PDB file of C-alpha atoms in Angstrom:
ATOM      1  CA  UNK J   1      18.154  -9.076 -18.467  1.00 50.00           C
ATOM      2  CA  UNK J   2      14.724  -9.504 -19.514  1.00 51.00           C
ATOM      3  CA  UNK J   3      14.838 -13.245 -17.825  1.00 46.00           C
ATOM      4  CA  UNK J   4      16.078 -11.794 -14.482  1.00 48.00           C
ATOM      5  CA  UNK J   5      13.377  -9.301 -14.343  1.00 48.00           C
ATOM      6  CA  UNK J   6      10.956 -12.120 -15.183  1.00 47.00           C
ATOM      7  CA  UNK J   7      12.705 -14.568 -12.416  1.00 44.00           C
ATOM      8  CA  UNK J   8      12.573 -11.834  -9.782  1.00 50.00           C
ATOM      9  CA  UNK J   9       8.408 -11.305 -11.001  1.00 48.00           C
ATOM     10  CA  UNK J  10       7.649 -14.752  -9.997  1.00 48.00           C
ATOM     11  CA  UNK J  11       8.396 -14.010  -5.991  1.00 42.00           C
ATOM     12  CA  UNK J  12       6.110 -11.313  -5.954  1.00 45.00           C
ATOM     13  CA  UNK J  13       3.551 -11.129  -3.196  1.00 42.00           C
ATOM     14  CA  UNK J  14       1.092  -8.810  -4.919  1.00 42.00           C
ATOM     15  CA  UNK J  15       0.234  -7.245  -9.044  1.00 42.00           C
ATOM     16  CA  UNK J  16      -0.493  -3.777  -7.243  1.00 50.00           C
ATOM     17  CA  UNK J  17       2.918  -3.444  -5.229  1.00 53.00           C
ATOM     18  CA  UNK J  18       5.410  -5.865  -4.503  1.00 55.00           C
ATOM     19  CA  UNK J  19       8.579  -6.896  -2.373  1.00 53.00           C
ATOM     20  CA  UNK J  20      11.332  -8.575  -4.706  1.00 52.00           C
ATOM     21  CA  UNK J  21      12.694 -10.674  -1.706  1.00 55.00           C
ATOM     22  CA  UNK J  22      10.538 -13.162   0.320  1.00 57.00           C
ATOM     23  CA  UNK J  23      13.531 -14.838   2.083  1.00 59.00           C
ATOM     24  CA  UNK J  24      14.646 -18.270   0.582  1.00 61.00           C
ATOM     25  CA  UNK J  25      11.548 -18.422  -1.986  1.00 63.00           C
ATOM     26  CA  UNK J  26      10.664 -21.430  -3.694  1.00 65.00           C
ATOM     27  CA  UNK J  27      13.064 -24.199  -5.045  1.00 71.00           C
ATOM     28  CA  UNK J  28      12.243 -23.915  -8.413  1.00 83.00           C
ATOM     29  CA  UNK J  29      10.380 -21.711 -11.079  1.00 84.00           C
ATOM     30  CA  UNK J  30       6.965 -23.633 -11.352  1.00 87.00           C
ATOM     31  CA  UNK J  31       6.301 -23.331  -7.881  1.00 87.00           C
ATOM     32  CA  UNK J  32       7.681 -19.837  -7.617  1.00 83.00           C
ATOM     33  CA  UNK J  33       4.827 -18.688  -9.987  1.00 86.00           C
ATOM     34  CA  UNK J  34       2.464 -21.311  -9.171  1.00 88.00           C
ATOM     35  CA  UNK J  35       2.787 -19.297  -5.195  1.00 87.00           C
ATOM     36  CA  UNK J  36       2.861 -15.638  -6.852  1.00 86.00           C
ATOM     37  CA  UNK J  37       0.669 -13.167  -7.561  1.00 87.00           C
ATOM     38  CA  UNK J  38       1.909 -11.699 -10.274  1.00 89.00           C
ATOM     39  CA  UNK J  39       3.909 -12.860 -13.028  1.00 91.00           C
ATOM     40  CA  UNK J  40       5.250 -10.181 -15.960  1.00 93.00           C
ATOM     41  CA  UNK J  41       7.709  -8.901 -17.994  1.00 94.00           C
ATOM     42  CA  UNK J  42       8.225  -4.905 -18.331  1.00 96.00           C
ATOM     43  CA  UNK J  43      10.339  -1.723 -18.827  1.00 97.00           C
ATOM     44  CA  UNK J  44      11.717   0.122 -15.651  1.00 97.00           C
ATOM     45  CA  UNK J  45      10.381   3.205 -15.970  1.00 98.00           C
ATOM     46  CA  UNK J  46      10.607   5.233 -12.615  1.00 97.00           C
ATOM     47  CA  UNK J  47      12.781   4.274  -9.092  1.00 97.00           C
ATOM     48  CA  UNK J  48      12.053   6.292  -6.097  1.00 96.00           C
ATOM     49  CA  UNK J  49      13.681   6.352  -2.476  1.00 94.00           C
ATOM     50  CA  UNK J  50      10.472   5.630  -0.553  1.00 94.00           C
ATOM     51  CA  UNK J  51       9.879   5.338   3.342  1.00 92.00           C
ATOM     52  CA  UNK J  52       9.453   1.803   4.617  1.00 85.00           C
ATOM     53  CA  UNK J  53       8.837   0.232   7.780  1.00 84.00           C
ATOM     54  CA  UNK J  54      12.618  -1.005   7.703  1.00 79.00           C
ATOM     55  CA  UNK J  55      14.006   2.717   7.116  1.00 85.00           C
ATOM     56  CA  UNK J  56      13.995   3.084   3.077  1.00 91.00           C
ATOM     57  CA  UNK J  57      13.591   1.226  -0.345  1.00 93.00           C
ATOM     58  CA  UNK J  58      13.380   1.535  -3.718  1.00 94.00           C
ATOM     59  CA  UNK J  59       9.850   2.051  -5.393  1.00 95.00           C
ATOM     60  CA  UNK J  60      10.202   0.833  -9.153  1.00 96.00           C
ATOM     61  CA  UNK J  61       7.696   1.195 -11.538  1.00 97.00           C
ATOM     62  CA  UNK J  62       7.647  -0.945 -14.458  1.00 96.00           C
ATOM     63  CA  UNK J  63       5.312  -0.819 -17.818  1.00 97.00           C
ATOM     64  CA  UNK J  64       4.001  -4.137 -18.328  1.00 96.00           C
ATOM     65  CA  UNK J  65       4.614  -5.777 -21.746  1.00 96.00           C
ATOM     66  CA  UNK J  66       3.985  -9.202 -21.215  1.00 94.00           C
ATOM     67  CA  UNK J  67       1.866 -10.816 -18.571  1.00 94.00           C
ATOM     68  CA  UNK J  68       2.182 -14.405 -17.034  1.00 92.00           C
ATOM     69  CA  UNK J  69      -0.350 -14.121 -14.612  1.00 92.00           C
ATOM     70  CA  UNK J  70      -2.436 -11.499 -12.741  1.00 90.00           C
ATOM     71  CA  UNK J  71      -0.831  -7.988 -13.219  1.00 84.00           C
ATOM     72  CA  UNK J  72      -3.719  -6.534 -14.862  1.00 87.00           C
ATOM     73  CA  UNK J  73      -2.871  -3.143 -15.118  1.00 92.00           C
ATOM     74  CA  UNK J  74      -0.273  -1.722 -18.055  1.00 95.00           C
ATOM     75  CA  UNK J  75       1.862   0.097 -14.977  1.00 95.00           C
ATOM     76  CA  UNK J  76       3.088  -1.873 -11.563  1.00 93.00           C
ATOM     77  CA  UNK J  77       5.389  -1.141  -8.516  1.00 94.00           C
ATOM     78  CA  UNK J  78       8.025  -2.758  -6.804  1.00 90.00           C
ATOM     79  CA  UNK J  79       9.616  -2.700  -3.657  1.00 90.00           C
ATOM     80  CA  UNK J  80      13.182  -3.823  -3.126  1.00 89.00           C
ATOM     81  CA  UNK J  81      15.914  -2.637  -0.450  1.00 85.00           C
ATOM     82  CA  UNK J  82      18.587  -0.811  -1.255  1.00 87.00           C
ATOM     83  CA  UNK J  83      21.499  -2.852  -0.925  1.00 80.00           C
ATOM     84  CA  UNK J  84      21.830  -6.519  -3.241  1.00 77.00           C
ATOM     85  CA  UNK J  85      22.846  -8.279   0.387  1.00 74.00           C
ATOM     86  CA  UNK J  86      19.462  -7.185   1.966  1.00 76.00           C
ATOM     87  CA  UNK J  87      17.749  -8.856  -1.396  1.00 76.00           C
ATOM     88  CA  UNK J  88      17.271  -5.994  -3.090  1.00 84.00           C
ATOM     89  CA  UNK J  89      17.984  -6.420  -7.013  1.00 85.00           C
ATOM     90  CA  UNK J  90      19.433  -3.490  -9.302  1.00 89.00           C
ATOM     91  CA  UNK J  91      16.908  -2.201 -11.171  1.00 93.00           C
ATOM     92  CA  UNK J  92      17.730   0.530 -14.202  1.00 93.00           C
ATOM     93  CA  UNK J  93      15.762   3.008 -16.093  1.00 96.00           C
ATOM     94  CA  UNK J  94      14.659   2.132 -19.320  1.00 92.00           C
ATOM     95  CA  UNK J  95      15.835  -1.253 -18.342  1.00 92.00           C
ATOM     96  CA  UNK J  96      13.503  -4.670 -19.646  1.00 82.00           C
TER      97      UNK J  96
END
């Protein structure tokens, strides 16, 4: 699990809050953090239904543990969709 979180980090667009899906994304994993923001590994610790501009997605706040690049603060949110077919990815509580 801990890999997939760390995959899905590399696509960020931004360490203060993010979107998990950029559409296609890069080709392969040096380019995918070479392009991102942020790159980290944490521990879900919240996930919130938040408004959106497209209706309503998750808000998921991790604790940092380890950090790749950027993410300079021990705490950092997420955005994803709801639903795994509009790219969003199914984050758990307590989850690494």
């Amino acid at each position: 699990m801990r890999l997939s979180v760390l995959l899905l980090a590399l696509i960020f667009g931004s360490s203060r809050t993010a979107e998990a899906c950029t559409g296609a994304g890069p080709r392969d994993a040096i380019s995918a953090r070479d392009g991102a923001a942020a790159v980290f590994a944490g521990r879900v610790l919240t996930i919130r239904l938040v408004r959106a501009r497209r209706g309503a997605e998750y808000a998921v706040t991790f604790a940092v543990e380890r950090v790749w690049k950027g993410a300079s603060s021990p705490r950092v949110e997420v955005r994803t969709e709801l639903a795994s077919a509009a790219c969003g990815y199914p984050f758990r509580v307590g989850r690494t």
